Coordinates of C-alpha atoms and ligand atoms in Angstrom, one line a residue:
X18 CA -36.3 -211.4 -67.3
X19 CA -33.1 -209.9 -65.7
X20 CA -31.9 -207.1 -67.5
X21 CA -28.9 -205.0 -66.8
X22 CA -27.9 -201.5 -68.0
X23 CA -25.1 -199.4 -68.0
X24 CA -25.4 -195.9 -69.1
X25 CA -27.7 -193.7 -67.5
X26 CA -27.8 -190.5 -69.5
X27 CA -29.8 -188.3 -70.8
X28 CA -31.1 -191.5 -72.8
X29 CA -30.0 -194.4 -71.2
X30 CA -31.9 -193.4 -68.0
X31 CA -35.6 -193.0 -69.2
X32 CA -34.7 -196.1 -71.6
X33 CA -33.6 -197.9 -68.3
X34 CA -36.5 -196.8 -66.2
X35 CA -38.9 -198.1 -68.9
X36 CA -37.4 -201.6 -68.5
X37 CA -38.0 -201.6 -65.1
X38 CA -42.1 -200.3 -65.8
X39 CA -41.7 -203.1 -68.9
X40 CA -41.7 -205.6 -65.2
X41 CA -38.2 -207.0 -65.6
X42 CA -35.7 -207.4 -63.0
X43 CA -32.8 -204.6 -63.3
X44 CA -29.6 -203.9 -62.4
X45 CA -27.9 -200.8 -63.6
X46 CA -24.2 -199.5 -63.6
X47 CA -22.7 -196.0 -64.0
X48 CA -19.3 -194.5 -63.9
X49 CA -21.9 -191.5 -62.1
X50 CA -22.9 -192.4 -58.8
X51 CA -25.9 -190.1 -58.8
X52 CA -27.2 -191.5 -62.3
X53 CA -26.9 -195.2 -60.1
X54 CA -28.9 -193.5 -57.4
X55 CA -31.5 -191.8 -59.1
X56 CA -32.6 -195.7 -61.0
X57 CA -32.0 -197.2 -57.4
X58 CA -34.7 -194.8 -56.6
X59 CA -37.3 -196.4 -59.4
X60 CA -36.5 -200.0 -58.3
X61 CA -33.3 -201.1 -59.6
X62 CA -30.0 -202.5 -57.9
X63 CA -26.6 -200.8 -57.9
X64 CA -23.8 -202.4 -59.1
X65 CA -20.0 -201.2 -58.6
X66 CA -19.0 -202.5 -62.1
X67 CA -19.7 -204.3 -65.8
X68 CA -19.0 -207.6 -64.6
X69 CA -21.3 -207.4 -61.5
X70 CA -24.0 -206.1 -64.0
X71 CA -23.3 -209.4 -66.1
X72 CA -23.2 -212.0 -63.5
X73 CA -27.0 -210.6 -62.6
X74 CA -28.3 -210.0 -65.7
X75 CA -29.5 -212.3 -69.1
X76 CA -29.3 -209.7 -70.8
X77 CA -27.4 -206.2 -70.7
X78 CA -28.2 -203.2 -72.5
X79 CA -25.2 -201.0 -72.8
X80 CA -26.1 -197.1 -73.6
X81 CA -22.4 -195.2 -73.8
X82 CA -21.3 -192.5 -75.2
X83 CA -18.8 -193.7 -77.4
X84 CA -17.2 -196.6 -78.9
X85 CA -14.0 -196.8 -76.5
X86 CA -16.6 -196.5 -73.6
X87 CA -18.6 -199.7 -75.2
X88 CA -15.2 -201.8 -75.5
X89 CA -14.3 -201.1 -72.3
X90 CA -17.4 -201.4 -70.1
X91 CA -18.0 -205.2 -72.4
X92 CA -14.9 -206.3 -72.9
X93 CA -12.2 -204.4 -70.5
X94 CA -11.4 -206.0 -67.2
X95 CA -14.4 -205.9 -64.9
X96 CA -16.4 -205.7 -68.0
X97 CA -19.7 -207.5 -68.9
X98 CA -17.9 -210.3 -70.6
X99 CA -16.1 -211.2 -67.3
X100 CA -19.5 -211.9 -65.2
X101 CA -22.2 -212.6 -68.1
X102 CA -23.1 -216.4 -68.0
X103 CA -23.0 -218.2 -71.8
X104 CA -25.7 -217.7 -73.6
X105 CA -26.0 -213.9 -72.5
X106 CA -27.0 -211.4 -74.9
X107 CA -25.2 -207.7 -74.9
X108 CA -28.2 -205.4 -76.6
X109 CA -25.9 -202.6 -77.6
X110 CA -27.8 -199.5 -78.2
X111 CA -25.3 -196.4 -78.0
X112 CA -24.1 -194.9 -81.6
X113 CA -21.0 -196.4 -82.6
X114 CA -19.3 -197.4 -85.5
X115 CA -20.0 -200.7 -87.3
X116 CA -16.5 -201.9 -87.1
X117 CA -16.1 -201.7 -83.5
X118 CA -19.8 -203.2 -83.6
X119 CA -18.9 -206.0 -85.2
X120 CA -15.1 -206.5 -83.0
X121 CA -17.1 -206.4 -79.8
X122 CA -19.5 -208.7 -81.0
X123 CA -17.0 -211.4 -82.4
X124 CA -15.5 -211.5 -78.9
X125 CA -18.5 -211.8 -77.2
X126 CA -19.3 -214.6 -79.7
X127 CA -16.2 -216.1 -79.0
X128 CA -17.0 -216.3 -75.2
X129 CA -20.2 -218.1 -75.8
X130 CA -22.0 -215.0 -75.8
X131 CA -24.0 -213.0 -77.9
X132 CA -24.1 -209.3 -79.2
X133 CA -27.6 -207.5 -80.8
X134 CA -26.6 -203.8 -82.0
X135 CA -30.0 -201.7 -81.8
X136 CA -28.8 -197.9 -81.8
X137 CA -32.0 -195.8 -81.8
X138 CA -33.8 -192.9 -83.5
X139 CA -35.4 -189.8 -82.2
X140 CA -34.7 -188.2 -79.0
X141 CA -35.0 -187.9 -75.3
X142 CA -38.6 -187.3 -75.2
X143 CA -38.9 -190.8 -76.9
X144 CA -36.6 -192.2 -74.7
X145 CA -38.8 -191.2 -71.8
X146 CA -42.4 -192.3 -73.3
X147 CA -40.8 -195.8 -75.0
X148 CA -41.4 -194.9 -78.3
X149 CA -37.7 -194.7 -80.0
X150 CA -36.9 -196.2 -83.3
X151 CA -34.7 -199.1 -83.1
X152 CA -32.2 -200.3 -86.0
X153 CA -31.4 -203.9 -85.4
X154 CA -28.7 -206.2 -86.5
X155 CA -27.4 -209.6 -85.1
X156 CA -28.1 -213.1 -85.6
X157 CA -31.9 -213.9 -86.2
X158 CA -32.3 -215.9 -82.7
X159 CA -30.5 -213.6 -80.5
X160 CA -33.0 -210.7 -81.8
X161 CA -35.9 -212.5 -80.9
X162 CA -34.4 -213.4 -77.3
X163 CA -34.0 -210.0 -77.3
X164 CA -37.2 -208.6 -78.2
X165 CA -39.1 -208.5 -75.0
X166 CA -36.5 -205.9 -73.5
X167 CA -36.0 -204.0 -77.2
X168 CA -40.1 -203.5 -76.9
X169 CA -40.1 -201.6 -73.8
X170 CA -37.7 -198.5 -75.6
X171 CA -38.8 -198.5 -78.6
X172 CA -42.2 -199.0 -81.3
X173 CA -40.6 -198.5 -84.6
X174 CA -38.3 -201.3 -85.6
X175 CA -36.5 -202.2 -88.3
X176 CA -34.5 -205.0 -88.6
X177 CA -31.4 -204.1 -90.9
X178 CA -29.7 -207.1 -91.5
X179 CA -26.8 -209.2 -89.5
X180 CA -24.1 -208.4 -86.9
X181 CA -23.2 -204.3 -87.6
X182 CA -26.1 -203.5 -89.9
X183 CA -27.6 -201.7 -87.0
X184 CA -24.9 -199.7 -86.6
X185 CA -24.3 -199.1 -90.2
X186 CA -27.8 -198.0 -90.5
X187 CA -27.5 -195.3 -87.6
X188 CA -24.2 -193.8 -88.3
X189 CA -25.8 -193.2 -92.0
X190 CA -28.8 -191.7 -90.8
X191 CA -27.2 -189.2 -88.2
X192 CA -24.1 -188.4 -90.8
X193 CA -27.3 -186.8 -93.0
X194 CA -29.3 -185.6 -90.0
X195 CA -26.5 -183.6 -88.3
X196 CA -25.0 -182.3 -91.9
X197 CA -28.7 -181.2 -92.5
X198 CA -28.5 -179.5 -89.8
X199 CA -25.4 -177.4 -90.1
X200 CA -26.1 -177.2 -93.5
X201 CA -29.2 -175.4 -91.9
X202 CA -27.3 -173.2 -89.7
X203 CA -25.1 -172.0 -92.1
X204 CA -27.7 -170.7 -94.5
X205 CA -29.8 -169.3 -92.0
X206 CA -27.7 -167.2 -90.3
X207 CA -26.2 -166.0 -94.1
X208 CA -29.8 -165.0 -95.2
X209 CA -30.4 -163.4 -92.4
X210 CA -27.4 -161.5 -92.6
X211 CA -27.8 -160.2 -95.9
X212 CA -31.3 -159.0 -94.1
X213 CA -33.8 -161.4 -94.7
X214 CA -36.2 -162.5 -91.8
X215 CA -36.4 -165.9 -90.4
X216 CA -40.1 -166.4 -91.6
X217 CA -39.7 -165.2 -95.0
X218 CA -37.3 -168.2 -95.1
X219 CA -39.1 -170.5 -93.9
X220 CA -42.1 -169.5 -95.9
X221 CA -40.5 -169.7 -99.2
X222 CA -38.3 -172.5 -98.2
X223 CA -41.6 -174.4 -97.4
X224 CA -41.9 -174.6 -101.1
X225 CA -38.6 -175.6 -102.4
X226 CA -36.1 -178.5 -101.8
X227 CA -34.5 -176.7 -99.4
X228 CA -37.4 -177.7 -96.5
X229 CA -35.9 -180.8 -94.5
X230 CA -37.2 -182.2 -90.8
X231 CA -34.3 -180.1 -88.6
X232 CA -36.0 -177.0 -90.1
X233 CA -39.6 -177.9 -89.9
X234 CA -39.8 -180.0 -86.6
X235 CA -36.6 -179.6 -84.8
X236 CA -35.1 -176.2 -85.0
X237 CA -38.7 -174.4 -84.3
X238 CA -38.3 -176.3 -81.1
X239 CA -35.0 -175.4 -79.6
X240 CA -32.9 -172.9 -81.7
X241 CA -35.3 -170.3 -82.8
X242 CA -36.7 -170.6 -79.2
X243 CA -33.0 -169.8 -78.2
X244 CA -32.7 -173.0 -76.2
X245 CA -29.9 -174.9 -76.2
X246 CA -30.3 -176.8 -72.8
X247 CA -29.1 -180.7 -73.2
X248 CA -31.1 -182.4 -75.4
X249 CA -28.8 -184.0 -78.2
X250 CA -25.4 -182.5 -76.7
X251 CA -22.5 -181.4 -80.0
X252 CA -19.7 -184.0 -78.7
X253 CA -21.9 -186.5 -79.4
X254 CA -23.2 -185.2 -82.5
X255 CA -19.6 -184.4 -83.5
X256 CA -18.5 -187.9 -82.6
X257 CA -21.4 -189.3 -85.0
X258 CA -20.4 -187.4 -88.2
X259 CA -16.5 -188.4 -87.4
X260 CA -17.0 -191.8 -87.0
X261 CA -19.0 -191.6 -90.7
X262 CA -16.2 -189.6 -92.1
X263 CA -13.5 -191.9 -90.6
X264 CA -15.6 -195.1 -92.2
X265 CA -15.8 -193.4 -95.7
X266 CA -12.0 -193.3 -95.5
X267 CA -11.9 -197.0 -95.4
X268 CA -14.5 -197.3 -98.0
X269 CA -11.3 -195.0 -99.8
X270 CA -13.2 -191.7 -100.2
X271 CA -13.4 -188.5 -97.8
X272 CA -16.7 -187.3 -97.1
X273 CA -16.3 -183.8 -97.6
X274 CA -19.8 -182.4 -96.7
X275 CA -19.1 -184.4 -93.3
X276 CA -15.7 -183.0 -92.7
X277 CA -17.3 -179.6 -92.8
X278 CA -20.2 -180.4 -90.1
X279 CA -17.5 -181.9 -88.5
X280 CA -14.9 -178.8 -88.3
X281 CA -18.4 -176.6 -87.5
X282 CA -18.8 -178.9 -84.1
X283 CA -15.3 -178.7 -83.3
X284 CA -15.1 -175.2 -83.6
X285 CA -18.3 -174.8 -80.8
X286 CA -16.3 -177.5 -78.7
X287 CA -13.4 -175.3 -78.6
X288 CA -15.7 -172.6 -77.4
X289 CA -17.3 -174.8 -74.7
X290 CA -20.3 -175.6 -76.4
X291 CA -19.9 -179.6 -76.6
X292 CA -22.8 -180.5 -73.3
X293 CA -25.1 -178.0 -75.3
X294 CA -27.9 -179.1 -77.6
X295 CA -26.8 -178.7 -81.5
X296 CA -28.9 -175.7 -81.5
X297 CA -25.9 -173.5 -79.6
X298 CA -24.3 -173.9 -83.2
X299 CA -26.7 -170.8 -84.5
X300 CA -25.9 -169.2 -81.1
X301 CA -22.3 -169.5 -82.4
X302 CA -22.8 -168.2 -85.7
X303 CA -25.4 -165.2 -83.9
X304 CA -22.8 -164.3 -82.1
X305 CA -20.1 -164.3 -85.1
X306 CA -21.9 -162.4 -87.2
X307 CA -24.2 -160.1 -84.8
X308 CA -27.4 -161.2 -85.5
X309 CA -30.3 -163.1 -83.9
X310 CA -32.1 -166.3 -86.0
X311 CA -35.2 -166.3 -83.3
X312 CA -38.8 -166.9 -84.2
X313 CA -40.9 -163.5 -85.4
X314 CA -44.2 -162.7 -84.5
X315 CA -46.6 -163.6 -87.6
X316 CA -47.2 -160.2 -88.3
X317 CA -42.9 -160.0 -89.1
X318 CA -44.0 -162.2 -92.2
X319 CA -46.7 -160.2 -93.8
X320 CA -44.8 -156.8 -93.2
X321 CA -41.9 -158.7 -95.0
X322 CA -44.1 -160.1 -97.8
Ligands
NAD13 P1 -24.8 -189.0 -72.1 O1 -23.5 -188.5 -72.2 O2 -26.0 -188.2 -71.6 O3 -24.8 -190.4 -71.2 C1 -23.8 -191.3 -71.2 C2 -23.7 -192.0 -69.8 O4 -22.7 -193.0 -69.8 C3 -23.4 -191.0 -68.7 O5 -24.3 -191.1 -67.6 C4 -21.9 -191.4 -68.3 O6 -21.6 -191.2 -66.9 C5 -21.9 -192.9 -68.7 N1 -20.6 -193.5 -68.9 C6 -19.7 -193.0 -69.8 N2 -18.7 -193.9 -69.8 C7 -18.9 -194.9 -69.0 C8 -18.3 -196.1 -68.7 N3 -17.1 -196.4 -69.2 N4 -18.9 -196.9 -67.8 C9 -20.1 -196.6 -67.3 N5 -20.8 -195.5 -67.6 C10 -20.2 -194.6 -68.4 O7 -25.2 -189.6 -73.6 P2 -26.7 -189.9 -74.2 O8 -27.2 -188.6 -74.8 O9 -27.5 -190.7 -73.2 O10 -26.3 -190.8 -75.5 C11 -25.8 -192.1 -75.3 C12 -25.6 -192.7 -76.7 O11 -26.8 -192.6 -77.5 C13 -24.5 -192.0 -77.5 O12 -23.8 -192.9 -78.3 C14 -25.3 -191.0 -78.4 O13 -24.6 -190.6 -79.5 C15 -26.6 -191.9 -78.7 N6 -27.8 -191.2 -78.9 C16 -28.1 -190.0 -78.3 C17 -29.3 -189.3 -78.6 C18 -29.7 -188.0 -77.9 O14 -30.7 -187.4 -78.4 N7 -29.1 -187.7 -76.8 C19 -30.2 -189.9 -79.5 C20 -29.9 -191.1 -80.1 C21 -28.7 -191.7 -79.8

């Protein structure tokens, strides 16, 4: 099949390399000329825009950052919609809100074209061995056309419904993952404050309904390491909880807990933290309050027990 791709980040670009290893024919734009180059390298062709990524492609996948970026590079002038041939399918796969979803898609429609949202789960390291979870939503026929290019990103899917459901179904999931995970930074860095040790935490907290998957799987692998290289960078993160807060306003209710992760990002944005991982938010808070939430030696848990 010819595929094309634009947006080669930190997850587009393994996702984009593993279409090319899937054995389809791919042709990749990027506002960064050395993100172009460095899929050139694998096997793809450059192109200088959206619309010269349509007119080669039967299918594009589109990997942005946020929704403006989406609208733009589909619709916008030189966008995919200007060289895509009828029939085409836009697999859009960034995390953006279901409304704009839903606009982009209804255009495309419009055009003769077609739109399959499929934002995924997990994280880089997923995107790199093909095994992301997807969350699709579109029209029945366009998903299958689209399957044999979904397949080589991702093993878990789940099919959520029609046009926006996939969308709906990842800004959920990451308005509770990220929350989590503030709400995890927050009482960490308070307990160990008032002089508690990391591992008596987690050791009691193993045992109560405080234990969730940031503070079993994720956190043990980048903040109490004290590595916050990129991984899932805070804009992004940020931009996630925002555009959930932002929807709950239309739905007529504000999303308080949200809000809060949301002010907590903005406030490690400010200080230059939005390319870090979400685990520079407990460097933030260390650094506020004087203290260090790092992994102990197991003996630091039985002298604390
Ligand atoms: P990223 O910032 O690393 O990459 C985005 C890429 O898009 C960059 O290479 C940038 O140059 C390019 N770009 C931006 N605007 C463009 C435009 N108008 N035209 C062409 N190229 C443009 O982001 P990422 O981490 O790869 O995330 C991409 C999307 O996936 C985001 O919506 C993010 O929220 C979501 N996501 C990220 C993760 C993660 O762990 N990083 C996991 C799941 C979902």
């Amino acid at each position: 099949m010819k595929v094309g791709f634009i947006g080669l980040g930190v997850m587009g670009a393994p996702m984009a390399a593993n279409i090319l290893k899937g054995g389809h024919e791919l042709t990749v734009y990027d506002r960064s000329a050395e993100a172009v180059a460095r899929l050139v390298q694998a096997g793809a062709r450059a192109a200088a825009n959206g619309r010269e990524v349509g007119a080669a492609s039967d299918i594009v996948v589109t990997m942005l950052p946020e929704p403006q970026h989406v609208e733009q590079a589909v619709l916008g002038p030189d966008g995919v919609a200007e060289g895509l041939r009828e029939g085409g399918i836009v697999i859009e796969m960034s995390t953006i809100d279901p409304g704009t979803s839903r606009r982009v898609g209804d255009a495309l429609r419009a055009r003769g074209m077609e739109l399959v949202d499929s934002p995924v789960g997990k994280t880089s390291e997923h995107a790199a061995t093909g095994t992301l979870t997807l969350m699709v939503g579109g029209n029945p026929q366009a998903i299958e056309r689209a399957m044999p290019v979904l397949k080589c990103m991702g093993t878990d899917t789940y099919f959520c419904g029609g046009p926006g459901t996939g969308h709906a179904m990842k800004m959920t999931n990451n308005l509770l993952a990220t929350t989590i995970m503030m709400a995890n930074t927050e009482a960490l860095a308070i307990g160990i404050k008032a002089g508690l040790t990391l591992e008596l935490m987690q050791e009691v907290m193993r045992t109560t309904m405080a234990w969730n998957q940031q503070l079993a799987v994720a956190m043990p692998k980048k903040a109490f390491l004290g590595d916050d290289s990129p991984g899932f960078a805070i804009r992004l993160a940020c931009k996630d909880v925002r555009l959930a807060c932002e929807a709950a306003e239309q739905m007529g209710f504000e999303a308080l807990v949200g809000r809060g992760a949301q002010k907590t990002m903005e406030e490690a944005m400010a200080q230059g933290l939005g390319d870090r991982d979400t685990a520079a938010i407990m460097f933030m808070r260390e650094k506020a309050l004087g203290i260090e939430v790092r992994q102990q030696p197991a003996e630091a848990l039985k002298k604390a027990a």
